[in-house]
Amino acid sequence: MSRMGAVTMSIQIFILGALSEGNCYPYDIKKRIGKHLDQTDAKITEGTIYYNFEVLLKKGLIEKVETIQTDNRPDKTTYGITEKGRQSLEESIYKVFQKFTNVQSLYAALVHLDKVDNQKIAYLIEDIIEKMNKRLQYIDFHRPKDLDVQEDLKDALLLMRDHAYHSIQSDMIWLQKLLNHVRSRVLKS
């Protein structure tokens, strides 16, 4: 999944999740997304929000509930989620975990873990951790120092390997914390 595709999916998950809790105006959801995504590099514009509302509307995942018209102001439309939208929300959250690209790709789904089977999420996280562990083993096995290349290139390759290795380790530590959190949610239910 491309970075843009992941951002779009995150926005749509966030919109559907917010609407599953009650009808809203797009602007209200824009403010909520801003609060949750302030820690990331994703800058969400009002145009992006309205575009995603239109996409979800055309797919039948959301519906217009009420439009208020006032003088000298644009119409203000309240949206709600459809049953098809609730199903899509759940499927999208699972898909984000199944198609894991990076920790940030999970942010929108984390806000809506109450809308999915946390036992299934735990299995998906375990699968991600297992795949990342295999990547670490691969990196360990393929060492650039064994290559027959120029010394400068070897140093660059070692630095890249080191960064990749520690990034994966860091993500695995975070994913283990998430797994513990999800498991505790399962025990509470």
mmCIF file of C-alpha atoms in Angstrom:
data_model
loop_
_atom_site.group_PDB
_atom_site.id
_atom_site.type_symbol
_atom_site.label_atom_id
_atom_site.label_comp_id
_atom_site.label_asym_id
_atom_site.label_seq_id
_atom_site.Cartn_x
_atom_site.Cartn_y
_atom_site.Cartn_z
ATOM 1 C CA MET A 1 0.000 0.000 0.000
ATOM 2 C CA SER A 2 1.431 3.388 -0.972
ATOM 3 C CA ARG A 3 1.974 6.100 1.624
ATOM 4 C CA MET A 4 -0.863 8.128 0.075
ATOM 5 C CA GLY A 5 -3.123 5.073 0.093
ATOM 6 C CA ALA A 6 -2.294 4.466 3.759
ATOM 7 C CA VAL A 7 -3.062 8.097 4.644
ATOM 8 C CA THR A 8 -6.387 7.926 2.763
ATOM 9 C CA MET A 9 -7.295 4.668 4.501
ATOM 10 C CA SER A 10 -6.385 6.202 7.877
ATOM 11 C CA ILE A 11 -8.560 9.241 7.217
ATOM 12 C CA GLN A 12 -11.464 7.051 6.140
ATOM 13 C CA ILE A 13 -11.076 4.806 9.190
ATOM 14 C CA PHE A 14 -11.037 7.886 11.378
ATOM 15 C CA ILE A 15 -14.157 9.344 9.704
ATOM 16 C CA LEU A 16 -16.076 6.060 9.876
ATOM 17 C CA GLY A 17 -14.989 5.508 13.479
ATOM 18 C CA ALA A 18 -16.085 8.990 14.519
ATOM 19 C CA LEU A 19 -19.433 8.618 12.755
ATOM 20 C CA SER A 20 -19.967 5.212 14.388
ATOM 21 C CA GLU A 21 -20.073 7.100 17.692
ATOM 22 C CA GLY A 22 -22.611 9.650 16.464
ATOM 23 C CA ASN A 23 -23.542 11.960 13.617
ATOM 24 C CA CYS A 24 -21.047 14.765 12.890
ATOM 25 C CA TYR A 25 -20.149 17.622 10.591
ATOM 26 C CA PRO A 26 -16.987 17.161 8.521
ATOM 27 C CA TYR A 27 -15.414 20.155 10.271
ATOM 28 C CA ASP A 28 -15.879 18.511 13.691
ATOM 29 C CA ILE A 29 -14.062 15.425 12.432
ATOM 30 C CA LYS A 30 -11.299 17.624 10.960
ATOM 31 C CA LYS A 31 -10.722 19.029 14.466
ATOM 32 C CA ARG A 32 -10.663 15.532 15.988
ATOM 33 C CA ILE A 33 -8.228 14.236 13.379
ATOM 34 C CA GLY A 34 -5.990 17.227 14.056
ATOM 35 C CA LYS A 35 -5.861 16.343 17.742
ATOM 36 C CA HIS A 36 -4.971 12.717 17.068
ATOM 37 C CA LEU A 37 -2.496 13.313 14.242
ATOM 38 C CA ASP A 38 -0.588 16.236 15.768
ATOM 39 C CA GLN A 39 2.199 13.806 16.706
ATOM 40 C CA THR A 40 2.653 12.714 13.088
ATOM 41 C CA ASP A 41 3.865 14.372 9.932
ATOM 42 C CA ALA A 42 0.467 13.981 8.268
ATOM 43 C CA LYS A 43 -1.106 17.364 7.580
ATOM 44 C CA ILE A 44 -4.775 16.922 6.808
ATOM 45 C CA THR A 45 -6.484 19.769 4.985
ATOM 46 C CA GLU A 46 -10.180 20.559 5.019
ATOM 47 C CA GLY A 47 -10.278 19.718 1.306
ATOM 48 C CA THR A 48 -8.886 16.260 2.039
ATOM 49 C CA ILE A 49 -11.564 15.686 4.666
ATOM 50 C CA TYR A 50 -14.399 16.796 2.367
ATOM 51 C CA TYR A 51 -12.994 14.702 -0.497
ATOM 52 C CA ASN A 52 -12.971 11.599 1.725
ATOM 53 C CA PHE A 53 -16.525 12.331 2.890
ATOM 54 C CA GLU A 54 -17.598 12.382 -0.770
ATOM 55 C CA VAL A 55 -15.793 9.099 -1.474
ATOM 56 C CA LEU A 56 -17.425 7.422 1.531
ATOM 57 C CA LEU A 57 -20.818 8.866 0.554
ATOM 58 C CA LYS A 58 -20.533 7.511 -3.011
ATOM 59 C CA LYS A 59 -19.574 4.082 -1.650
ATOM 60 C CA GLY A 60 -22.692 4.099 0.548
ATOM 61 C CA LEU A 61 -20.637 3.903 3.745
ATOM 62 C CA ILE A 62 -22.019 7.159 5.135
ATOM 63 C CA GLU A 63 -25.187 9.150 4.545
ATOM 64 C CA LYS A 64 -26.356 12.732 4.833
ATOM 65 C CA VAL A 65 -28.525 13.060 7.902
ATOM 66 C CA GLU A 66 -29.389 16.766 7.900
ATOM 67 C CA THR A 67 -28.442 19.907 6.005
ATOM 68 C CA ILE A 68 -28.823 23.265 7.711
ATOM 69 C CA GLN A 69 -29.034 26.338 5.509
ATOM 70 C CA THR A 70 -28.296 29.769 6.933
ATOM 71 C CA ASP A 71 -27.977 33.183 5.302
ATOM 72 C CA ASN A 72 -24.493 34.228 4.198
ATOM 73 C CA ARG A 73 -22.982 30.880 5.177
ATOM 74 C CA PRO A 74 -22.389 27.631 3.323
ATOM 75 C CA ASP A 75 -24.776 24.751 3.991
ATOM 76 C CA LYS A 76 -23.820 22.686 7.018
ATOM 77 C CA THR A 77 -24.400 18.952 6.510
ATOM 78 C CA THR A 78 -24.443 16.337 9.253
ATOM 79 C CA TYR A 79 -23.400 12.818 8.270
ATOM 80 C CA GLY A 80 -24.017 9.415 9.807
ATOM 81 C CA ILE A 81 -22.588 5.965 9.199
ATOM 82 C CA THR A 82 -24.550 3.232 7.398
ATOM 83 C CA GLU A 83 -24.545 -0.463 8.305
ATOM 84 C CA LYS A 84 -22.327 -1.037 5.262
ATOM 85 C CA GLY A 85 -20.008 1.640 6.687
ATOM 86 C CA ARG A 86 -19.804 -0.138 10.058
ATOM 87 C CA GLN A 87 -18.803 -3.357 8.278
ATOM 88 C CA SER A 88 -16.266 -1.477 6.162
ATOM 89 C CA LEU A 89 -14.786 0.154 9.270
ATOM 90 C CA GLU A 90 -14.181 -3.223 10.869
ATOM 91 C CA GLU A 91 -12.730 -4.709 7.656
ATOM 92 C CA SER A 92 -10.494 -1.646 7.151
ATOM 93 C CA ILE A 93 -9.083 -1.877 10.662
ATOM 94 C CA TYR A 94 -8.200 -5.545 10.123
ATOM 95 C CA LYS A 95 -6.717 -4.724 6.714
ATOM 96 C CA VAL A 96 -4.413 -2.052 8.189
ATOM 97 C CA PHE A 97 -2.945 -4.694 10.488
ATOM 98 C CA GLN A 98 -2.802 -7.331 7.732
ATOM 99 C CA LYS A 99 -1.017 -4.965 5.319
ATOM 100 C CA PHE A 100 1.232 -3.426 7.994
ATOM 101 C CA THR A 101 3.799 -1.040 6.528
ATOM 102 C CA ASN A 102 4.876 0.982 9.560
ATOM 103 C CA VAL A 103 3.752 1.886 13.059
ATOM 104 C CA GLN A 104 2.197 5.182 11.901
ATOM 105 C CA SER A 105 -0.103 3.266 9.542
ATOM 106 C CA LEU A 106 -1.841 1.850 12.645
ATOM 107 C CA TYR A 107 -2.643 5.163 14.352
ATOM 108 C CA ALA A 108 -6.218 5.634 13.111
ATOM 109 C CA ALA A 109 -7.028 1.992 13.853
ATOM 110 C CA LEU A 110 -5.727 2.314 17.428
ATOM 111 C CA VAL A 111 -8.373 4.913 18.228
ATOM 112 C CA HIS A 112 -11.094 2.437 17.221
ATOM 113 C CA LEU A 113 -9.975 -0.881 18.741
ATOM 114 C CA ASP A 114 -13.298 -0.978 20.595
ATOM 115 C CA LYS A 115 -15.033 -1.607 17.264
ATOM 116 C CA VAL A 116 -13.217 -4.852 16.375
ATOM 117 C CA ASP A 117 -12.432 -8.279 17.814
ATOM 118 C CA ASN A 118 -9.313 -7.626 19.875
ATOM 119 C CA GLN A 119 -8.418 -11.324 19.918
ATOM 120 C CA LYS A 120 -8.158 -11.199 16.116
ATOM 121 C CA ILE A 121 -6.087 -7.990 16.366
ATOM 122 C CA ALA A 122 -3.754 -9.756 18.822
ATOM 123 C CA TYR A 123 -3.181 -12.568 16.296
ATOM 124 C CA LEU A 124 -2.492 -10.012 13.556
ATOM 125 C CA ILE A 125 0.032 -8.184 15.770
ATOM 126 C CA GLU A 126 1.749 -11.477 16.615
ATOM 127 C CA ASP A 127 2.038 -12.124 12.870
ATOM 128 C CA ILE A 128 3.583 -8.679 12.301
ATOM 129 C CA ILE A 129 6.109 -9.256 15.096
ATOM 130 C CA GLU A 130 7.012 -12.664 13.658
ATOM 131 C CA LYS A 131 7.605 -11.173 10.191
ATOM 132 C CA MET A 132 9.727 -8.389 11.659
ATOM 133 C CA ASN A 133 11.740 -10.929 13.608
ATOM 134 C CA LYS A 134 12.460 -12.751 10.337
ATOM 135 C CA ARG A 135 13.617 -9.456 8.812
ATOM 136 C CA LEU A 136 16.021 -8.978 11.732
ATOM 137 C CA GLN A 137 17.370 -12.491 11.217
ATOM 138 C CA TYR A 138 17.823 -11.772 7.506
ATOM 139 C CA ILE A 139 19.729 -8.564 8.287
ATOM 140 C CA ASP A 140 21.882 -10.446 10.794
ATOM 141 C CA PHE A 141 22.694 -13.135 8.263
ATOM 142 C CA HIS A 142 23.519 -10.775 5.374
ATOM 143 C CA ARG A 143 26.352 -8.611 6.627
ATOM 144 C CA PRO A 144 27.796 -5.954 4.284
ATOM 145 C CA LYS A 145 31.281 -6.408 5.767
ATOM 146 C CA ASP A 146 31.500 -9.728 3.934
ATOM 147 C CA LEU A 147 30.966 -8.047 0.559
ATOM 148 C CA ASP A 148 33.748 -7.382 -1.866
ATOM 149 C CA VAL A 149 33.153 -3.621 -2.313
ATOM 150 C CA GLN A 150 35.020 -0.373 -1.745
ATOM 151 C CA GLU A 151 35.580 0.576 1.878
ATOM 152 C CA ASP A 152 33.448 3.769 1.618
ATOM 153 C CA LEU A 153 30.541 1.781 0.196
ATOM 154 C CA LYS A 154 30.976 -0.875 2.878
ATOM 155 C CA ASP A 155 30.782 1.825 5.592
ATOM 156 C CA ALA A 156 27.616 3.275 4.039
ATOM 157 C CA LEU A 157 26.037 -0.185 3.811
ATOM 158 C CA LEU A 158 26.906 -0.883 7.454
ATOM 159 C CA LEU A 159 25.295 2.402 8.517
ATOM 160 C CA MET A 160 22.129 1.640 6.522
ATOM 161 C CA ARG A 161 22.004 -1.878 7.951
ATOM 162 C CA ASP A 162 22.444 -0.526 11.462
ATOM 163 C CA HIS A 163 19.606 1.976 10.985
ATOM 164 C CA ALA A 164 17.266 -0.654 9.522
ATOM 165 C CA TYR A 165 18.069 -3.092 12.305
ATOM 166 C CA HIS A 166 17.461 -0.606 15.123
ATOM 167 C CA SER A 167 14.321 0.785 13.478
ATOM 168 C CA ILE A 168 12.846 -2.701 13.264
ATOM 169 C CA GLN A 169 13.845 -3.426 16.869
ATOM 170 C CA SER A 170 12.220 -0.189 18.022
ATOM 171 C CA ASP A 171 9.016 -0.970 16.125
ATOM 172 C CA MET A 172 8.972 -4.480 17.597
ATOM 173 C CA ILE A 173 9.228 -3.080 21.125
ATOM 174 C CA TRP A 174 6.297 -0.756 20.416
ATOM 175 C CA LEU A 175 4.277 -3.558 18.801
ATOM 176 C CA GLN A 176 4.878 -5.763 21.861
ATOM 177 C CA LYS A 177 3.459 -2.963 24.042
ATOM 178 C CA LEU A 178 0.473 -2.738 21.708
ATOM 179 C CA LEU A 179 0.033 -6.510 21.846
ATOM 180 C CA ASN A 180 0.046 -6.395 25.660
ATOM 181 C CA HIS A 181 -2.542 -3.582 25.562
ATOM 182 C CA VAL A 182 -4.786 -5.507 23.161
ATOM 183 C CA ARG A 183 -4.481 -8.699 25.207
ATOM 184 C CA SER A 184 -5.479 -6.791 28.356
ATOM 185 C CA ARG A 185 -8.568 -5.541 26.470
ATOM 186 C CA VAL A 186 -9.426 -9.169 25.605
ATOM 187 C CA LEU A 187 -9.131 -10.196 29.263
ATOM 188 C CA LYS A 188 -11.436 -7.329 30.335
ATOM 189 C CA SER A 189 -14.164 -8.318 27.885
#
